mmCIF file of N, CA and C in Angstrom:
data_model
loop_
_atom_site.group_PDB
_atom_site.id
_atom_site.type_symbol
_atom_site.label_atom_id
_atom_site.label_comp_id
_atom_site.label_asym_id
_atom_site.label_seq_id
_atom_site.Cartn_x
_atom_site.Cartn_y
_atom_site.Cartn_z
ATOM 1 N N MET A 1 -22.840 66.291 20.120
ATOM 2 C CA MET A 1 -23.491 67.942 20.094
ATOM 3 C C MET A 1 -22.898 69.005 20.572
ATOM 4 N N ALA A 2 -22.146 68.686 21.561
ATOM 5 C CA ALA A 2 -21.529 69.738 22.580
ATOM 6 C C ALA A 2 -20.566 70.892 21.930
ATOM 7 N N GLU A 3 -20.048 70.404 20.344
ATOM 8 C CA GLU A 3 -19.473 71.322 19.778
ATOM 9 C C GLU A 3 -20.238 72.645 18.901
ATOM 10 N N ARG A 4 -21.664 72.410 18.797
ATOM 11 C CA ARG A 4 -22.588 72.979 18.522
ATOM 12 C C ARG A 4 -22.831 74.195 19.491
ATOM 13 N N ALA A 5 -22.466 74.137 20.449
ATOM 14 C CA ALA A 5 -22.772 74.869 21.240
ATOM 15 C C ALA A 5 -21.419 75.706 21.451
ATOM 16 N N ARG A 6 -20.149 75.317 21.416
ATOM 17 C CA ARG A 6 -19.049 76.192 21.242
ATOM 18 C C ARG A 6 -19.162 77.370 20.566
ATOM 19 N N PHE A 7 -18.175 78.676 21.110
ATOM 20 C CA PHE A 7 -18.486 79.992 20.631
ATOM 21 C C PHE A 7 -17.240 80.056 19.848
ATOM 22 N N PRO A 8 -16.966 80.507 18.529
ATOM 23 C CA PRO A 8 -18.131 81.662 18.284
ATOM 24 C C PRO A 8 -19.033 80.317 17.393
ATOM 25 N N ARG A 9 -20.383 80.030 17.588
ATOM 26 C CA ARG A 9 -21.113 79.492 16.696
ATOM 27 C C ARG A 9 -21.576 79.679 15.279
ATOM 28 N N ARG A 10 -20.857 80.610 14.705
ATOM 29 C CA ARG A 10 -20.924 81.126 13.336
ATOM 30 C C ARG A 10 -20.039 80.061 12.440
ATOM 31 N N VAL A 11 -18.944 79.499 13.369
ATOM 32 C CA VAL A 11 -17.593 78.902 13.091
ATOM 33 C C VAL A 11 -17.966 77.276 13.265
ATOM 34 N N TYR A 12 -18.430 77.111 14.848
ATOM 35 C CA TYR A 12 -18.448 75.724 14.862
ATOM 36 C C TYR A 12 -19.855 75.121 14.506
ATOM 37 N N SER A 13 -20.716 75.891 13.666
ATOM 38 C CA SER A 13 -21.824 75.264 13.319
ATOM 39 C C SER A 13 -21.481 74.590 11.865
ATOM 40 N N HIS A 14 -20.692 74.879 11.678
ATOM 41 C CA HIS A 14 -19.855 73.985 10.232
ATOM 42 C C HIS A 14 -19.400 72.685 10.158
ATOM 43 N N GLY A 15 -19.589 71.907 9.407
ATOM 44 C CA GLY A 15 -18.974 70.696 8.977
ATOM 45 C C GLY A 15 -18.701 70.038 10.063
ATOM 46 N N GLU A 16 -17.699 69.178 9.827
ATOM 47 C CA GLU A 16 -17.230 68.006 10.920
ATOM 48 C C GLU A 16 -15.985 68.204 11.903
ATOM 49 N N GLU A 17 -15.740 68.111 12.847
ATOM 50 C CA GLU A 17 -14.539 68.387 13.846
ATOM 51 C C GLU A 17 -13.388 67.792 13.102
ATOM 52 N N PRO A 18 -12.248 69.324 12.895
ATOM 53 C CA PRO A 18 -11.204 68.592 12.341
ATOM 54 C C PRO A 18 -10.136 67.822 13.038
ATOM 55 N N ASP A 19 -9.269 67.413 12.867
ATOM 56 C CA ASP A 19 -7.728 66.847 13.664
ATOM 57 C C ASP A 19 -7.857 67.950 14.536
ATOM 58 N N PRO A 20 -7.305 67.719 15.613
ATOM 59 C CA PRO A 20 -7.001 68.667 16.232
ATOM 60 C C PRO A 20 -5.479 69.128 16.325
ATOM 61 N N ARG A 21 -4.709 68.317 15.984
ATOM 62 C CA ARG A 21 -3.621 69.158 15.601
ATOM 63 C C ARG A 21 -3.657 70.390 14.503
ATOM 64 N N PHE A 22 -4.360 70.455 13.539
ATOM 65 C CA PHE A 22 -5.037 71.331 12.677
ATOM 66 C C PHE A 22 -5.449 72.251 13.143
ATOM 67 N N SER A 23 -6.724 72.263 14.195
ATOM 68 C CA SER A 23 -7.191 73.458 15.087
ATOM 69 C C SER A 23 -6.100 73.961 15.980
ATOM 70 N N LEU A 24 -4.645 73.581 16.348
ATOM 71 C CA LEU A 24 -4.119 73.919 17.158
ATOM 72 C C LEU A 24 -2.956 74.652 16.594
ATOM 73 N N ALA A 25 -2.673 74.144 15.229
ATOM 74 C CA ALA A 25 -1.992 75.164 14.265
ATOM 75 C C ALA A 25 -2.441 76.785 14.090
ATOM 76 N N ASN A 26 -3.848 76.405 13.576
ATOM 77 C CA ASN A 26 -4.609 77.479 13.595
ATOM 78 C C ASN A 26 -4.994 78.267 14.923
ATOM 79 N N GLU A 27 -4.625 77.984 15.510
ATOM 80 C CA GLU A 27 -4.500 79.032 17.039
ATOM 81 C C GLU A 27 -3.372 79.569 17.099
ATOM 82 N N ARG A 28 -2.452 78.323 16.919
ATOM 83 C CA ARG A 28 -1.156 79.062 16.901
ATOM 84 C C ARG A 28 -0.522 80.673 15.747
ATOM 85 N N THR A 29 -1.438 80.317 14.715
ATOM 86 C CA THR A 29 -1.706 81.376 13.244
ATOM 87 C C THR A 29 -2.241 82.209 14.265
ATOM 88 N N PHE A 30 -2.910 82.319 14.814
ATOM 89 C CA PHE A 30 -4.400 83.556 15.272
ATOM 90 C C PHE A 30 -3.206 83.883 16.596
ATOM 91 N N LEU A 31 -2.359 83.252 17.368
ATOM 92 C CA LEU A 31 -1.453 84.035 18.627
ATOM 93 C C LEU A 31 -0.455 84.754 17.803
ATOM 94 N N ALA A 32 0.238 84.132 16.095
ATOM 95 C CA ALA A 32 1.402 85.010 15.882
ATOM 96 C C ALA A 32 0.679 86.303 15.329
ATOM 97 N N TRP A 33 -0.603 86.542 14.667
ATOM 98 C CA TRP A 33 -1.100 87.188 14.384
ATOM 99 C C TRP A 33 -1.137 88.517 15.780
ATOM 100 N N VAL A 34 -1.679 88.136 16.863
ATOM 101 C CA VAL A 34 -1.900 88.851 18.113
ATOM 102 C C VAL A 34 -0.435 89.586 18.122
ATOM 103 N N ARG A 35 0.419 88.679 18.173
ATOM 104 C CA ARG A 35 1.678 89.059 18.581
ATOM 105 C C ARG A 35 2.340 90.242 17.785
ATOM 106 N N THR A 36 2.118 89.975 16.247
ATOM 107 C CA THR A 36 2.188 91.156 15.391
ATOM 108 C C THR A 36 1.429 92.552 15.871
ATOM 109 N N SER A 37 0.262 92.301 15.812
ATOM 110 C CA SER A 37 -0.440 93.149 16.187
ATOM 111 C C SER A 37 0.051 94.176 17.475
ATOM 112 N N LEU A 38 0.443 93.629 18.157
ATOM 113 C CA LEU A 38 0.903 94.417 19.672
ATOM 114 C C LEU A 38 2.352 94.982 18.980
ATOM 115 N N ALA A 39 3.245 93.938 18.450
ATOM 116 C CA ALA A 39 4.613 94.926 17.999
ATOM 117 C C ALA A 39 4.262 96.042 17.309
ATOM 118 N N LEU A 40 3.495 95.816 16.545
ATOM 119 C CA LEU A 40 2.736 96.882 15.728
ATOM 120 C C LEU A 40 2.749 98.316 16.601
ATOM 121 N N LEU A 41 1.504 97.917 17.490
ATOM 122 C CA LEU A 41 1.409 99.068 17.972
ATOM 123 C C LEU A 41 2.162 99.775 19.138
ATOM 124 N N ALA A 42 2.999 98.641 19.760
ATOM 125 C CA ALA A 42 3.899 99.455 20.298
ATOM 126 C C ALA A 42 4.878 99.931 19.485
ATOM 127 N N ALA A 43 5.629 99.784 18.476
ATOM 128 C CA ALA A 43 6.061 100.637 17.674
ATOM 129 C C ALA A 43 5.660 102.078 17.506
ATOM 130 N N GLY A 44 4.129 101.905 17.277
ATOM 131 C CA GLY A 44 3.631 103.514 16.746
ATOM 132 C C GLY A 44 3.481 104.160 18.149
ATOM 133 N N VAL A 45 3.274 103.390 19.314
ATOM 134 C CA VAL A 45 3.530 104.070 20.489
ATOM 135 C C VAL A 45 4.701 104.750 20.805
ATOM 136 N N ALA A 46 5.705 104.089 20.383
ATOM 137 C CA ALA A 46 6.920 104.295 21.018
ATOM 138 C C ALA A 46 7.637 105.578 20.032
ATOM 139 N N LEU A 47 7.034 105.357 18.721
ATOM 140 C CA LEU A 47 7.589 106.814 17.662
ATOM 141 C C LEU A 47 7.108 108.386 18.302
ATOM 142 N N GLU A 48 6.047 108.107 18.681
ATOM 143 C CA GLU A 48 5.460 109.081 19.666
ATOM 144 C C GLU A 48 5.840 109.286 21.100
ATOM 145 N N ALA A 49 6.176 108.522 22.189
ATOM 146 C CA ALA A 49 7.032 108.221 23.277
ATOM 147 C C ALA A 49 8.068 108.828 23.434
ATOM 148 N N LEU A 50 9.123 108.526 22.230
ATOM 149 C CA LEU A 50 11.040 108.724 22.338
ATOM 150 C C LEU A 50 10.824 109.940 21.405
ATOM 151 N N ALA A 51 11.884 110.807 22.129
ATOM 152 C CA ALA A 51 12.156 112.007 21.277
ATOM 153 C C ALA A 51 13.432 111.478 20.326
ATOM 154 N N LEU A 52 12.920 111.052 19.013
ATOM 155 C CA LEU A 52 13.882 110.669 17.859
ATOM 156 C C LEU A 52 13.780 111.766 17.155
ATOM 157 N N PRO A 53 15.216 111.665 16.717
ATOM 158 C CA PRO A 53 15.262 112.780 15.459
ATOM 159 C C PRO A 53 14.979 112.647 13.730
ATOM 160 N N VAL A 54 13.620 112.733 14.167
ATOM 161 C CA VAL A 54 12.891 112.346 13.221
ATOM 162 C C VAL A 54 11.884 113.613 12.801
ATOM 163 N N ASP A 55 11.655 114.469 11.549
ATOM 164 C CA ASP A 55 10.740 115.136 11.528
ATOM 165 C C ASP A 55 9.534 114.784 12.018
ATOM 166 N N PRO A 56 9.067 115.569 12.771
ATOM 167 C CA PRO A 56 7.526 115.671 13.434
ATOM 168 C C PRO A 56 6.288 114.956 13.081
ATOM 169 N N VAL A 57 6.636 115.718 11.843
ATOM 170 C CA VAL A 57 5.309 115.459 10.924
ATOM 171 C C VAL A 57 5.363 113.683 10.617
ATOM 172 N N LEU A 58 6.393 113.812 9.815
ATOM 173 C CA LEU A 58 6.603 112.041 9.118
ATOM 174 C C LEU A 58 6.604 111.032 10.339
ATOM 175 N N ARG A 59 7.452 111.575 11.608
ATOM 176 C CA ARG A 59 7.431 110.777 12.813
ATOM 177 C C ARG A 59 5.687 110.400 13.052
ATOM 178 N N LEU A 60 4.918 111.455 13.551
ATOM 179 C CA LEU A 60 3.502 110.926 13.620
ATOM 180 C C LEU A 60 2.670 110.435 12.342
ATOM 181 N N ALA A 61 2.956 110.746 11.015
ATOM 182 C CA ALA A 61 2.299 109.676 10.121
ATOM 183 C C ALA A 61 2.780 108.549 10.219
ATOM 184 N N SER A 62 4.105 108.169 10.509
ATOM 185 C CA SER A 62 4.643 106.892 10.597
ATOM 186 C C SER A 62 3.921 106.051 11.688
ATOM 187 N N ALA A 63 3.860 106.935 13.115
ATOM 188 C CA ALA A 63 3.370 106.381 13.908
ATOM 189 C C ALA A 63 1.975 105.757 13.845
ATOM 190 N N VAL A 64 0.782 106.895 13.012
ATOM 191 C CA VAL A 64 -0.409 106.256 12.841
ATOM 192 C C VAL A 64 -0.870 105.343 12.086
ATOM 193 N N VAL A 65 0.417 105.507 11.319
ATOM 194 C CA VAL A 65 0.009 103.863 9.993
ATOM 195 C C VAL A 65 0.682 102.462 10.694
ATOM 196 N N PHE A 66 1.522 102.689 11.900
ATOM 197 C CA PHE A 66 1.881 101.737 12.893
ATOM 198 C C PHE A 66 0.502 101.278 13.362
ATOM 199 N N VAL A 67 -0.005 102.105 13.950
ATOM 200 C CA VAL A 67 -0.917 101.643 14.846
ATOM 201 C C VAL A 67 -2.493 101.529 14.128
ATOM 202 N N VAL A 68 -2.548 101.891 12.447
ATOM 203 C CA VAL A 68 -3.636 101.465 12.331
ATOM 204 C C VAL A 68 -3.204 99.834 11.263
ATOM 205 N N LEU A 69 -2.179 99.814 11.365
ATOM 206 C CA LEU A 69 -1.564 98.408 10.881
ATOM 207 C C LEU A 69 -1.665 97.281 12.051
ATOM 208 N N GLY A 70 -1.485 97.917 13.320
ATOM 209 C CA GLY A 70 -1.527 96.908 14.530
ATOM 210 C C GLY A 70 -3.275 96.680 14.679
ATOM 211 N N LEU A 71 -4.218 97.359 14.284
ATOM 212 C CA LEU A 71 -5.354 97.215 14.245
ATOM 213 C C LEU A 71 -5.877 96.039 13.247
ATOM 214 N N LEU A 72 -5.167 96.704 11.938
ATOM 215 C CA LEU A 72 -5.847 95.639 10.789
ATOM 216 C C LEU A 72 -5.035 94.091 10.916
ATOM 217 N N SER A 73 -3.815 94.047 11.910
ATOM 218 C CA SER A 73 -3.451 92.687 12.192
ATOM 219 C C SER A 73 -4.424 92.200 13.486
ATOM 220 N N ALA A 74 -4.512 92.619 13.803
ATOM 221 C CA ALA A 74 -5.926 91.880 15.185
ATOM 222 C C ALA A 74 -7.033 91.504 14.320
ATOM 223 N N ALA A 75 -7.323 92.298 13.732
ATOM 224 C CA ALA A 75 -8.548 92.057 12.748
ATOM 225 C C ALA A 75 -8.309 90.629 11.825
ATOM 226 N N GLN A 76 -7.076 90.743 11.342
ATOM 227 C CA GLN A 76 -6.716 89.553 10.431
ATOM 228 C C GLN A 76 -6.545 88.112 11.315
ATOM 229 N N ALA A 77 -6.078 88.328 12.557
ATOM 230 C CA ALA A 77 -6.232 87.395 13.368
ATOM 231 C C ALA A 77 -7.376 86.555 13.739
ATOM 232 N N TRP A 78 -8.613 87.254 14.197
ATOM 233 C CA TRP A 78 -9.628 86.788 14.392
ATOM 234 C C TRP A 78 -10.282 86.637 12.596
ATOM 235 N N LEU A 79 -10.367 87.415 11.914
ATOM 236 C CA LEU A 79 -11.194 86.643 10.652
ATOM 237 C C LEU A 79 -10.311 85.447 9.903
ATOM 238 N N GLY A 80 -9.031 85.514 10.099
ATOM 239 C CA GLY A 80 -8.203 84.607 9.629
ATOM 240 C C GLY A 80 -8.368 83.103 10.470
ATOM 241 N N TRP A 81 -8.273 83.235 11.247
ATOM 242 C CA TRP A 81 -8.826 82.092 12.415
ATOM 243 C C TRP A 81 -10.231 81.500 12.086
ATOM 244 N N ALA A 82 -10.816 82.012 12.101
ATOM 245 C CA ALA A 82 -12.701 82.152 11.551
ATOM 246 C C ALA A 82 -12.562 81.150 10.265
ATOM 247 N N ARG A 83 -11.865 81.876 9.319
ATOM 248 C CA ARG A 83 -12.105 81.210 7.741
ATOM 249 C C ARG A 83 -11.189 80.027 8.058
ATOM 250 N N ALA A 84 -10.410 79.892 8.726
ATOM 251 C CA ALA A 84 -9.609 78.981 8.139
ATOM 252 C C ALA A 84 -10.088 77.416 9.023
ATOM 253 N N GLU A 85 -10.843 77.927 10.337
ATOM 254 C CA GLU A 85 -11.174 76.734 11.279
ATOM 255 C C GLU A 85 -12.768 76.605 10.422
ATOM 256 N N ILE A 86 -13.587 77.338 9.599
ATOM 257 C CA ILE A 86 -14.539 77.044 9.009
ATOM 258 C C ILE A 86 -14.151 76.188 7.524
ATOM 259 N N ALA A 87 -12.998 76.893 6.871
ATOM 260 C CA ALA A 87 -12.672 75.968 5.812
ATOM 261 C C ALA A 87 -12.179 74.228 6.036
ATOM 262 N N MET A 88 -11.429 74.348 7.114
ATOM 263 C CA MET A 88 -10.990 72.690 7.920
ATOM 264 C C MET A 88 -12.417 71.792 7.902
ATOM 265 N N ARG A 89 -13.429 72.629 8.329
ATOM 266 C CA ARG A 89 -14.811 71.865 9.274
ATOM 267 C C ARG A 89 -15.551 71.615 7.938
ATOM 268 N N ARG A 90 -15.112 72.133 6.722
ATOM 269 C CA ARG A 90 -16.115 71.958 5.742
ATOM 270 C C ARG A 90 -15.054 70.874 4.767
ATOM 271 N N ALA A 91 -13.504 70.854 4.826
ATOM 272 C CA ALA A 91 -12.724 69.859 4.036
ATOM 273 C C ALA A 91 -12.662 71.014 2.639
ATOM 274 N N THR A 92 -12.496 71.924 2.743
ATOM 275 C CA THR A 92 -12.317 72.665 1.550
ATOM 276 C C THR A 92 -10.601 73.594 1.479
ATOM 277 N N PRO A 93 -10.050 73.722 0.382
ATOM 278 C CA PRO A 93 -8.915 74.798 0.933
ATOM 279 C C PRO A 93 -8.747 75.914 1.782
ATOM 280 N N LEU A 94 -7.848 75.564 2.400
ATOM 281 C CA LEU A 94 -7.609 76.994 3.027
ATOM 282 C C LEU A 94 -7.462 78.344 2.392
ATOM 283 N N PRO A 95 -8.096 79.721 3.069
ATOM 284 C CA PRO A 95 -7.800 80.948 2.501
ATOM 285 C C PRO A 95 -6.934 81.390 2.603
ATOM 286 N N ALA A 96 -6.500 82.691 1.847
ATOM 287 C CA ALA A 96 -5.217 82.894 1.913
ATOM 288 C C ALA A 96 -5.461 84.170 3.358
ATOM 289 N N PRO A 97 -4.389 84.645 3.938
ATOM 290 C CA PRO A 97 -4.567 85.733 4.665
ATOM 291 C C PRO A 97 -4.776 86.706 4.151
ATOM 292 N N SER A 98 -5.809 87.345 4.019
ATOM 293 C CA SER A 98 -6.439 88.772 3.083
ATOM 294 C C SER A 98 -5.582 89.875 3.062
ATOM 295 N N LEU A 99 -5.454 90.185 4.744
ATOM 296 C CA LEU A 99 -4.751 91.430 4.918
ATOM 297 C C LEU A 99 -3.363 91.183 4.855
ATOM 298 N N ALA A 100 -3.076 90.468 4.748
ATOM 299 C CA ALA A 100 -1.296 90.427 5.141
ATOM 300 C C ALA A 100 -0.408 91.315 4.285
ATOM 301 N N PRO A 101 -1.128 91.302 2.582
ATOM 302 C CA PRO A 101 -0.376 92.220 1.515
ATOM 303 C C PRO A 101 -0.466 93.468 2.093
ATOM 304 N N VAL A 102 -1.835 94.077 2.853
ATOM 305 C CA VAL A 102 -2.065 95.249 3.251
ATOM 306 C C VAL A 102 -0.670 95.546 4.542
ATOM 307 N N VAL A 103 -0.693 94.578 5.532
ATOM 308 C CA VAL A 103 0.589 94.924 6.615
ATOM 309 C C VAL A 103 1.904 94.888 6.094
ATOM 310 N N ALA A 104 1.974 94.170 5.311
ATOM 311 C CA ALA A 104 3.690 94.497 4.605
ATOM 312 C C ALA A 104 3.800 95.407 3.835
ATOM 313 N N GLY A 105 2.912 95.896 2.857
ATOM 314 C CA GLY A 105 2.796 97.104 2.353
ATOM 315 C C GLY A 105 3.016 98.624 3.432
ATOM 316 N N GLY A 106 1.638 98.393 4.168
ATOM 317 C CA GLY A 106 2.028 99.072 5.591
ATOM 318 C C GLY A 106 3.376 99.548 6.208
ATOM 319 N N VAL A 107 4.092 98.757 6.502
ATOM 320 C CA VAL A 107 5.426 98.543 7.193
ATOM 321 C C VAL A 107 6.595 99.153 6.436
ATOM 322 N N VAL A 108 6.051 98.858 5.335
ATOM 323 C CA VAL A 108 7.329 99.457 4.122
ATOM 324 C C VAL A 108 6.832 100.997 3.973
ATOM 325 N N LEU A 109 5.658 101.250 4.008
ATOM 326 C CA LEU A 109 5.150 102.517 3.914
ATOM 327 C C LEU A 109 5.812 103.220 5.325
ATOM 328 N N ALA A 110 5.372 103.032 5.952
ATOM 329 C CA ALA A 110 5.945 103.284 7.786
ATOM 330 C C ALA A 110 7.143 103.617 7.508
ATOM 331 N N SER A 111 7.798 102.217 7.223
ATOM 332 C CA SER A 111 9.478 102.540 7.280
ATOM 333 C C SER A 111 10.234 103.571 6.389
ATOM 334 N N ALA A 112 9.672 103.836 5.214
ATOM 335 C CA ALA A 112 10.091 104.674 4.347
ATOM 336 C C ALA A 112 9.643 106.315 4.934
ATOM 337 N N LEU A 113 8.730 106.465 5.680
ATOM 338 C CA LEU A 113 8.286 107.483 6.368
ATOM 339 C C LEU A 113 9.360 107.999 7.148
ATOM 340 N N LEU A 114 9.977 107.026 7.997
ATOM 341 C CA LEU A 114 10.781 107.338 8.975
ATOM 342 C C LEU A 114 12.402 107.880 8.625
ATOM 343 N N VAL A 115 12.640 106.958 7.220
ATOM 344 C CA VAL A 115 13.864 107.195 6.690
ATOM 345 C C VAL A 115 14.297 108.640 5.775
ATOM 346 N N VAL A 116 12.786 108.860 5.530
ATOM 347 C CA VAL A 116 12.635 110.412 4.734
ATOM 348 C C VAL A 116 12.877 111.071 5.960
ATOM 349 N N GLY A 117 12.181 111.016 7.225
ATOM 350 C CA GLY A 117 12.436 111.937 8.197
ATOM 351 C C GLY A 117 13.329 111.968 9.097
ATOM 352 N N LEU A 118 14.204 110.946 9.151
ATOM 353 C CA LEU A 118 15.645 111.130 9.490
ATOM 354 C C LEU A 118 16.556 112.087 8.446
ATOM 355 N N LEU A 119 16.095 111.680 7.534
ATOM 356 C CA LEU A 119 17.082 112.614 6.100
ATOM 357 C C LEU A 119 17.034 113.884 6.401
ATOM 358 N N LEU A 120 15.681 114.279 7.025
ATOM 359 C CA LEU A 120 15.375 115.853 6.615
ATOM 360 C C LEU A 120 16.139 116.753 7.691
#
Protein backbone atom coordinates (compact mmCIF):
# COMPACT_ATOMS: atom_id res chain seq x y z
CA MET A 1 0.00 0.00 0.00
CA ALA A 2 3.02 2.31 0.40
CA GLU A 3 3.32 2.76 -3.39
CA ARG A 4 -0.17 4.32 -3.44
CA ALA A 5 1.13 7.23 -1.33
CA ARG A 6 4.04 8.02 -3.67
CA PHE A 7 4.19 11.24 -5.67
CA PRO A 8 2.76 11.82 -8.19
CA ARG A 9 -0.38 9.95 -7.23
CA ARG A 10 -1.72 10.34 -10.79
CA VAL A 11 1.06 8.01 -11.96
CA TYR A 12 1.49 5.60 -9.08
CA SER A 13 -2.21 4.97 -8.53
CA HIS A 14 -2.39 2.83 -11.70
CA GLY A 15 -1.86 -0.92 -12.06
CA GLU A 16 0.90 -3.03 -10.57
CA GLU A 17 4.49 -2.18 -9.70
CA PRO A 18 6.67 -2.89 -12.79
CA ASP A 19 10.08 -4.51 -12.78
CA PRO A 20 12.46 -1.97 -11.18
CA ARG A 21 14.81 -2.22 -14.18
CA PHE A 22 12.10 -0.80 -16.43
CA SER A 23 11.29 2.04 -14.04
CA LEU A 24 14.99 2.88 -13.78
CA ALA A 25 15.33 2.85 -17.58
CA ASN A 26 12.34 5.19 -17.76
CA GLU A 27 14.06 7.47 -15.25
CA ARG A 28 17.25 7.48 -17.37
CA THR A 29 15.18 8.52 -20.38
CA PHE A 30 13.65 11.31 -18.28
CA LEU A 31 17.13 12.50 -17.33
CA ALA A 32 18.27 12.38 -20.97
CA TRP A 33 15.38 14.68 -21.93
CA VAL A 34 16.33 17.01 -19.06
CA ARG A 35 19.94 17.12 -20.31
CA THR A 36 18.66 17.87 -23.81
CA SER A 37 16.50 20.64 -22.38
CA LEU A 38 19.47 22.20 -20.60
CA ALA A 39 21.62 22.01 -23.73
CA LEU A 40 18.94 23.71 -25.85
CA LEU A 41 18.47 26.44 -23.24
CA ALA A 42 22.24 26.95 -23.08
CA ALA A 43 22.41 27.20 -26.88
CA GLY A 44 19.74 29.90 -26.88
CA VAL A 45 21.43 31.90 -24.14
CA ALA A 46 24.87 31.52 -25.74
CA LEU A 47 23.62 32.83 -29.07
CA GLU A 48 22.62 36.09 -27.43
CA ALA A 49 25.54 36.26 -24.97
CA LEU A 50 28.31 35.85 -27.54
CA ALA A 51 29.19 38.33 -30.25
CA LEU A 52 28.77 36.04 -33.25
CA PRO A 53 28.98 37.24 -36.87
CA VAL A 54 25.31 36.40 -37.47
CA ASP A 55 22.56 38.75 -38.60
CA PRO A 56 21.11 40.06 -35.28
CA VAL A 57 17.47 39.41 -36.19
CA LEU A 58 18.14 35.83 -37.27
CA ARG A 59 20.40 35.25 -34.26
CA LEU A 60 17.62 36.39 -31.92
CA ALA A 61 15.04 34.27 -33.76
CA SER A 62 17.30 31.22 -33.50
CA ALA A 63 17.96 31.89 -29.80
CA VAL A 64 14.23 32.13 -29.11
CA VAL A 65 13.60 28.87 -30.98
CA PHE A 66 16.31 27.12 -28.93
CA VAL A 67 14.88 28.43 -25.64
CA VAL A 68 11.33 27.36 -26.58
CA LEU A 69 12.66 23.94 -27.59
CA GLY A 70 14.40 23.70 -24.21
CA LEU A 71 11.10 24.34 -22.48
CA LEU A 72 9.33 21.78 -24.68
CA SER A 73 12.04 19.21 -23.95
CA ALA A 74 11.54 19.69 -20.22
CA ALA A 75 7.81 19.16 -20.72
CA GLN A 76 8.53 16.03 -22.79
CA ALA A 77 10.76 14.74 -19.99
CA TRP A 78 7.97 14.92 -17.41
CA LEU A 79 5.06 13.91 -19.64
CA GLY A 80 7.03 11.12 -21.28
CA TRP A 81 8.14 9.71 -17.94
CA ALA A 82 4.58 9.78 -16.55
CA ARG A 83 3.00 8.26 -19.66
CA ALA A 84 5.61 5.47 -19.85
CA GLU A 85 5.35 4.69 -16.14
CA ILE A 86 1.55 4.45 -16.35
CA ALA A 87 1.81 2.22 -19.43
CA MET A 88 4.26 -0.10 -17.67
CA ARG A 89 2.06 -0.27 -14.59
CA ARG A 90 -0.95 -1.16 -16.79
CA ALA A 91 1.09 -3.60 -18.94
CA THR A 92 0.13 -1.71 -22.11
CA PRO A 93 2.37 -0.67 -25.02
CA LEU A 94 4.69 2.25 -24.33
CA PRO A 95 3.66 5.56 -25.91
CA ALA A 96 5.87 7.33 -28.42
CA PRO A 97 7.59 10.55 -27.32
CA SER A 98 4.97 13.00 -28.56
CA LEU A 99 7.16 16.11 -28.66
CA ALA A 100 10.27 14.51 -30.18
CA PRO A 101 9.36 15.40 -33.81
CA VAL A 102 8.65 19.00 -32.77
CA VAL A 103 12.01 19.27 -31.01
CA ALA A 104 13.87 17.75 -33.97
CA GLY A 105 12.10 20.04 -36.44
CA GLY A 106 12.81 23.04 -34.22
CA VAL A 107 16.52 22.24 -34.09
CA VAL A 108 16.56 22.08 -37.90
CA LEU A 109 14.74 25.44 -38.06
CA ALA A 110 17.05 27.15 -35.56
CA SER A 111 20.11 25.78 -37.33
CA ALA A 112 18.81 26.94 -40.71
CA LEU A 113 18.24 30.42 -39.29
CA LEU A 114 21.84 30.48 -38.09
CA VAL A 115 23.21 29.34 -41.44
CA VAL A 116 21.22 32.01 -43.28
CA GLY A 117 22.32 34.58 -40.70
CA LEU A 118 25.96 33.63 -41.25
CA LEU A 119 25.62 33.99 -45.02
CA LEU A 120 24.08 37.48 -44.84
